Structure formats: C-alpha cells, structure tokens
XYZ file of C-alpha atoms in Angstrom:
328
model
C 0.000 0.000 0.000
C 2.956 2.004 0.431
C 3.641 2.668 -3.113
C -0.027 3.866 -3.509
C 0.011 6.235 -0.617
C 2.946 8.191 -1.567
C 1.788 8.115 -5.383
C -0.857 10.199 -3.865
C 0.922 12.053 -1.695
C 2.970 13.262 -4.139
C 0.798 13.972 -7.175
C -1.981 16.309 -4.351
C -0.028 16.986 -1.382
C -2.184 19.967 -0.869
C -5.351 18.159 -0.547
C -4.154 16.500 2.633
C -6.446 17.402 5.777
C -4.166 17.626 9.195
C -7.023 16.567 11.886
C -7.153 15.011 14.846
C -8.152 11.356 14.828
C -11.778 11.043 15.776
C -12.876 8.505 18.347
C -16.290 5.945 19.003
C -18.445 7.384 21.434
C -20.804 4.309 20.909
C -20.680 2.073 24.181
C -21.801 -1.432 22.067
C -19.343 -4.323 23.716
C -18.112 -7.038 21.415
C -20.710 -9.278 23.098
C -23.677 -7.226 21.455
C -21.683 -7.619 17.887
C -21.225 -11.053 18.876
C -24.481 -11.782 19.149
C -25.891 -9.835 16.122
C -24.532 -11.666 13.443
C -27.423 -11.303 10.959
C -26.232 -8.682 8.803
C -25.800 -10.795 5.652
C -24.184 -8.847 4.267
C -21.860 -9.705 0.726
C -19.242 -8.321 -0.565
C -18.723 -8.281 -4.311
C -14.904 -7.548 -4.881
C -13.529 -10.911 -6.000
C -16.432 -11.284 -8.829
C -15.872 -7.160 -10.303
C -12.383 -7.246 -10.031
C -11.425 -10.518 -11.193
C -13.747 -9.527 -14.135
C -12.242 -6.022 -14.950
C -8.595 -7.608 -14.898
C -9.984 -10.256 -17.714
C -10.870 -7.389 -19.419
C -7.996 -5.387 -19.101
C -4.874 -7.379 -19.536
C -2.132 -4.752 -19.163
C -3.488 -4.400 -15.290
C -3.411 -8.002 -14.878
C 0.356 -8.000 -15.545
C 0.430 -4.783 -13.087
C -1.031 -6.513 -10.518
C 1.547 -9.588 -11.167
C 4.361 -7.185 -10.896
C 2.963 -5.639 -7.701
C 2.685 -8.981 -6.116
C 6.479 -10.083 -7.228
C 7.641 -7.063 -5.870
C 5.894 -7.295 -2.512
C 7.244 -10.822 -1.895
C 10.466 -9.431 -2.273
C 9.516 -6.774 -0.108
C 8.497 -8.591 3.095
C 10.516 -11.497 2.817
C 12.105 -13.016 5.879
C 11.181 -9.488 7.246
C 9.894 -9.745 11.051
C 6.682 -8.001 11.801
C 8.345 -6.046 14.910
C 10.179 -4.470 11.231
C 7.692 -2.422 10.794
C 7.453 1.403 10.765
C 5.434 3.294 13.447
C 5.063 7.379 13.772
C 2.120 9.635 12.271
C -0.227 8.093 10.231
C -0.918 8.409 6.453
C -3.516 11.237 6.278
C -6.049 10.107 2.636
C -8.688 12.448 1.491
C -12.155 11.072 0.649
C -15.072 12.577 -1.265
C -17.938 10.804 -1.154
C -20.574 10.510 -3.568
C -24.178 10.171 -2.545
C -26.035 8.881 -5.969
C -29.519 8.830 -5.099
C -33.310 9.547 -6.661
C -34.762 11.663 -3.268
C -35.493 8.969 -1.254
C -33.999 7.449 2.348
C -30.222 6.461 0.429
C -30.113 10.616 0.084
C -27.970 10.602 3.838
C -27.263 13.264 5.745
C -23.709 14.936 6.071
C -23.929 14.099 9.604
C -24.150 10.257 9.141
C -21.611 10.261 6.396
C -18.959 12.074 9.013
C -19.890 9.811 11.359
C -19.412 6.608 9.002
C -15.648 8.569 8.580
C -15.550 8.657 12.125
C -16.181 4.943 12.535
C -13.695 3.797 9.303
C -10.689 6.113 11.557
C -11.331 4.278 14.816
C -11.174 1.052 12.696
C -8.081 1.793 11.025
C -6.559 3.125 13.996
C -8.079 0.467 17.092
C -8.909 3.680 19.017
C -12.371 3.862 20.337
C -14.598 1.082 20.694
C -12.144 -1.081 18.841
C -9.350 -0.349 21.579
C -8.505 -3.407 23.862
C -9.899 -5.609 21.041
C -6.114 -7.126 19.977
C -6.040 -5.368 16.956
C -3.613 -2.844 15.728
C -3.116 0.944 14.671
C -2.855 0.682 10.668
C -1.904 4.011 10.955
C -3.815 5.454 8.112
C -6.707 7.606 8.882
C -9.302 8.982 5.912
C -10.662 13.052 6.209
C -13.018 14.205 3.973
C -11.567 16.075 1.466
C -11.428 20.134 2.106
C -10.673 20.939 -1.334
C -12.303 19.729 -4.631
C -10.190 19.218 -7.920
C -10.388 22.928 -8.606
C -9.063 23.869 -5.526
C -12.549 25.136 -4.262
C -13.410 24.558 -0.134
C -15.795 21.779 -0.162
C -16.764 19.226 2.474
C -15.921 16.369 0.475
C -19.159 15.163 -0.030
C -21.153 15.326 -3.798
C -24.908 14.406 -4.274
C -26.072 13.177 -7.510
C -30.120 12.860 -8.457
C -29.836 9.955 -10.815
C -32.104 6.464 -11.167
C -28.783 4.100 -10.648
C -28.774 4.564 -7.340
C -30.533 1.339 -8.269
C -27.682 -0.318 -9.710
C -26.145 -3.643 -11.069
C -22.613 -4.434 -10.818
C -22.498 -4.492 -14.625
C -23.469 -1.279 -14.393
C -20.031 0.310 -12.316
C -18.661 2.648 -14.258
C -21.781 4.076 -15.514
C -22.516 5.100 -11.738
C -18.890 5.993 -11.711
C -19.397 7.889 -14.423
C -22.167 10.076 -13.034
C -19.509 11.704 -10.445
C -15.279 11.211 -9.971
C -12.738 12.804 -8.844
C -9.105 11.973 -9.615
C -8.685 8.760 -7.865
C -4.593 9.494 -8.144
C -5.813 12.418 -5.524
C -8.423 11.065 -3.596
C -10.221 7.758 -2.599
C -13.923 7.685 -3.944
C -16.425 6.269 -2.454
C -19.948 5.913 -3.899
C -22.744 5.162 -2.265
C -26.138 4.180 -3.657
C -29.667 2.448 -2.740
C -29.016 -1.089 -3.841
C -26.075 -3.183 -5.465
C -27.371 -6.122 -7.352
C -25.417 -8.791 -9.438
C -26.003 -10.893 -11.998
C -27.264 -13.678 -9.002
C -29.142 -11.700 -7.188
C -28.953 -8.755 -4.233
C -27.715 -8.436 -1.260
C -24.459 -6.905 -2.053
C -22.952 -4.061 0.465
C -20.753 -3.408 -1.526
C -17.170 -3.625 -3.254
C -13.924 -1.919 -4.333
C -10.939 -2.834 -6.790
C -7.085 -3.424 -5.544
C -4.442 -0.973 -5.878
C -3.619 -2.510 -9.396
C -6.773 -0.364 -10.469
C -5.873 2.780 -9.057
C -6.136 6.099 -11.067
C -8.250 4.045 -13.562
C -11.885 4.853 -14.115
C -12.808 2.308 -12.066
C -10.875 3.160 -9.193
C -12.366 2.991 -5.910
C -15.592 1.824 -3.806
C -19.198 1.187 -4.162
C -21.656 0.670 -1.146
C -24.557 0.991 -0.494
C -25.691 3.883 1.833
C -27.378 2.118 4.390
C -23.876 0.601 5.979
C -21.850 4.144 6.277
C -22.728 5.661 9.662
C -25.759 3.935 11.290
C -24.274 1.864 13.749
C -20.933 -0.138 14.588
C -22.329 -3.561 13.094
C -22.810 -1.717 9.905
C -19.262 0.043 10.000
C -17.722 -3.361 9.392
C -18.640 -3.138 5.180
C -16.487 0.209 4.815
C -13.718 -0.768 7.000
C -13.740 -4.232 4.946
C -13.710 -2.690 1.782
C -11.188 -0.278 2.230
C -9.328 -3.014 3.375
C -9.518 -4.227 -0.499
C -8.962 -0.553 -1.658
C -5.614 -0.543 0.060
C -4.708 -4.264 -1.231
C -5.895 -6.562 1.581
C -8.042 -9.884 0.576
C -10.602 -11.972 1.879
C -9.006 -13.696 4.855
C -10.526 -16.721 3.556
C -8.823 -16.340 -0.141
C -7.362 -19.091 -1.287
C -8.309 -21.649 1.153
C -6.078 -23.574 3.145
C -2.862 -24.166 0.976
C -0.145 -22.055 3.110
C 3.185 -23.782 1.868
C 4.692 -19.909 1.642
C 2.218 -17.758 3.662
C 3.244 -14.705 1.500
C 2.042 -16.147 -1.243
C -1.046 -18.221 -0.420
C -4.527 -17.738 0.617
C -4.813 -14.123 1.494
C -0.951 -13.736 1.297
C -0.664 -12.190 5.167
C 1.591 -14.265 7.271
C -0.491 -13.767 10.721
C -3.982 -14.504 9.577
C -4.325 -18.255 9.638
C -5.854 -19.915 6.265
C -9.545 -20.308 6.116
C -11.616 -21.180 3.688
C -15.170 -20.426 4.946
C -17.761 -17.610 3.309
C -20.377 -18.778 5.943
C -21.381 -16.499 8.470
C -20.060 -18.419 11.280
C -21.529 -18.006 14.898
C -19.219 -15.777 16.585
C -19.278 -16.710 20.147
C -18.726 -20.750 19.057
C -16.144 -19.964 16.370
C -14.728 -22.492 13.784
C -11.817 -23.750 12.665
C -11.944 -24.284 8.680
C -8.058 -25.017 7.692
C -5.867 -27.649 9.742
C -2.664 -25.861 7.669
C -1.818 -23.425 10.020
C 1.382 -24.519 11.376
C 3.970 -24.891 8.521
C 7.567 -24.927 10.106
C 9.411 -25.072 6.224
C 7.996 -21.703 6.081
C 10.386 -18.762 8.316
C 7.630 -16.446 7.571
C 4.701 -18.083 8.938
C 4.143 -17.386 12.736
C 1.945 -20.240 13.702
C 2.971 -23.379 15.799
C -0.431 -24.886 15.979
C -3.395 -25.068 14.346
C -5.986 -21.913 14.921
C -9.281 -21.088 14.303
C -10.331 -19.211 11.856
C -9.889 -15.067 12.342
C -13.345 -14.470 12.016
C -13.021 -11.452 13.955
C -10.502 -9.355 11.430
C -12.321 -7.030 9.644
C -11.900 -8.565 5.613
C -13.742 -12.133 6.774
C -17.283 -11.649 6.878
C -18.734 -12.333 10.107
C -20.033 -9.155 11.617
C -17.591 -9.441 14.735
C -15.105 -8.523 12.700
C -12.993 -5.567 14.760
C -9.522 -6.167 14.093
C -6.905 -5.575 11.358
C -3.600 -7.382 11.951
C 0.693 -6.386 12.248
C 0.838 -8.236 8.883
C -2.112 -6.516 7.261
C -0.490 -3.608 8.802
C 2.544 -4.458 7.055
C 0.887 -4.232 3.531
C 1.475 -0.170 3.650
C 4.926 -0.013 4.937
C-alpha cells in the first residue's frame, strides 16, 4: 500500500487534511456484535475485479508485478520491522447517488461513518482493547475539490442508478469522480445487485486499479454511519482498496504464507464464506502450522480469524501487524 500512498501524496499533497483522529463514542461491547450476526451482508470484490482484470490485460500484468515485488519486499522481514510514527492522512469525497429517497444521507451520518472507518483503522475507540492494531492510516473528507474550491468532500447526484447492477459500475462511476490518483472515492447508492441476485454491500478494486476509471468503492448507503455492526462493510472494503483480501482467499494451501490464501503471514488460512456463529467460532483449515515456512508465525493449528475485519462475520474488529505491514 505504500507505493499507492505516496503516489498520492505526491501527485496532491495539498489536498491532505491535518485533523485530529476522531474517536467511538458508541458504548456497544463485542458481546452485542457477537451476538448480532445477521447482517448478511456480501461483498462483491472478487467477482468485479477478477472480471475487470480479464478485461484489461495490461493491469493483470500490473497486478503480477505488484505482487512479485511485494514478496520481495516482506521477505524473511519480522513483523516487529515495521514502521510506526504519524499516520498516512487520505482524502475522501464521497458521492451520494440517489433519486430523493432514504439512500439521500445526511452529512452528519456520512462524518460519522468517517468517524467509525478512523477508529477502525486506527483500534482507538470502541475497537481499543480488542487485539487489533493501529494501521496508521486515517481517511478526512476532502477540504478541497479538484479545482481547488473549499468543499466538504461530499457530492450528491439525483440519478435512477442509485438502483444499480454491478455491470453497471462505471456508468454510476461515471455520473460523479474525482481523480482517484488524488483522492479515494467512495460511492454510495440504494441497492447493489449482481447478476445472481442482491444483497451486495458493496465492493472496491485493488491498488492494481488505481487512477483508472474504475478506481475505488461502491456501497450501499445504508452501511456508512448507522451503527458499529454496519461500520464493518467500509472498513472491509477499504481493506480491499488498500490491497488486503478476503481472509478466507485461497483456502487452506499455506506452503509460503506470503504467497497463499490471502498472502498475510499472521492470519491463519480459512476457507469459509459462511457467516459463522461468533461466540462458538470455527476452525476451517488444519494448515496453520507450517515450520518449512520462516515467515509463517503459527505453531499450531488456529481457528479461523473471524473477527478481522476482511472475513465476513459481523464481529469482525480487528486488522492485523501483517495486514499492517501491507502499507509499509
């Protein structure tokens, strides 16, 4: 992630936002996200992406050249390795596509869904105390708009695909963007459908896509700033913005744990999309341990991480030192 944040660093400096780092005020305990897991909600990012790169060979050969040279990267590289001090600072604009009805969200529920993705991405607030780690990379709302005009770094568009089809991406994408080599854009709409049915929250491409039109993440409105069950979808997909996958990617192969499943060292293989229980757990993969392989940390089998925020169980509240490791 690294390579992405100083590419935008870089190229709109000036669009940076120094803020504080907000915090939770919400009081739910991991017990009452425990025992709410009936979100159901999916996330479409394997399916578009996987897609767009069949479509688009010249970024499937970026994204084999980005992996190459992030083995090389971490290699043999202990966690403790990795960098701490201020966090990356990324501006977001948001853009509310809707046809005047309930997915037309207030400013005030947006900043608060902002609020929720920084407390994520830092384990401050509710998340503290929950084993996680700072990322440290926090998200403001962009001050500035591509012309250099104050703004609050949100953008409402009246437009019928707020009902929308993941077919359709890019023509929602097309409705409203900003340059995605300056900013992170996030859409938001009524309803994501695919071609097998609803019930997608939503989705974003990997860093092989960015500053192409497709750049960046679709959601839809009624996960950004309701409540902390809901704040898992953006925290999950920017999780894929930034290069993370599915902690259940791959399956259970882990003969070289930078390379396999979801390629982090310190999230054990797993191979279940079910929305497990979250109090009784489950243990998917029996390949945890591998002692051929000096990157992998495990000694003994583990159960599955259901509770890092890219599986899908809605205890999810944790990002990892290895995920961390993906923007050093």
């Amino acid at each position: 992630m690294k390579n992405l944040y100083l590419l935008i660093s870089f190229l709109c400096l000036g669009q940076f936002i120094n803020s504080a780092i907000f915090h939770s005020k919400d009081t739910f305990s991991q017990k009452t996200i425990a025992s709410t897991d009936t979100l159901g909600f999916g996330c479409a990012q394997k399916d578009v992406h996987e897609k767009w790169l069949s479509e688009h060979p010249s970024f499937q050969i970026k994204e084999n050249q980005q992996k190459a040279a992030r083995k090389i990267r971490l290699q043999n590289r202990p966690l403790s390795a990795q960098r701490g001090g201020v966090p990356y600072e990324i501006p977001v604009v948001v853009h509310v596509i809707h046809n005047s009805g309930l997915e037309n969200i207030p400013d005030a529920q947006i900043e608060k869904g902002i609020q929720f993705l920084n407390d994520g991405f830092s384990n401050s607030g509710f998340y503290a105390g929950t084993g996680g780690i700072d990322v440290e990379v926090q998200f403001q709302l962009a001050q500035r708009d591509p012309d250099g005009n104050v703004t609050t770094g949100i953008n409402r568009i009246e437009s019928t695909l707020t009902d929308m089809v993941t077919f359709q991406d890019l023509e929602v994408k097309n409705l409203s963007r900003w340059d995605p080599t300056c900013y992170v854009n996030i859409w938001l709409v009524k309803e994501i459908c695919s071609l097998s049915g609803c019930g997608v929250a939503g989705y974003a491409y990997l860093p092989s896509a960015h500053g192409s039109d497709v750049d960046g993440i679709v959601m839809e409105s009624q996960w950004v700033g309701t409540n902390l069950n809901a704040a898992v979808v953006l925290n999950h997909e920017m999780g894929h913005y930034l290069g993370l996958y599915h902690t259940f990617e791959g399956g259970c192969k882990n003969d070289d744990c930078l390379v396999d499943g979801d390629r982090i060292c310190d999230t054990p293989p797993d191979q279940s999309t079910a929305r497990v229980n979250c109090i009784d757990g489950a243990n998917t993969c029996s390949t945890d341990a591998n002692p051929s392989d000096p990157n992998n940390p495990f000694t003994t089998d583990q159960n599955d991480q259901m509770e890092n925020f890219m599986d899908y169980a809605s205890c999810s509240v944790l990002f990892t030192e290895g995920q961390k490791g993906e923007n050093d």
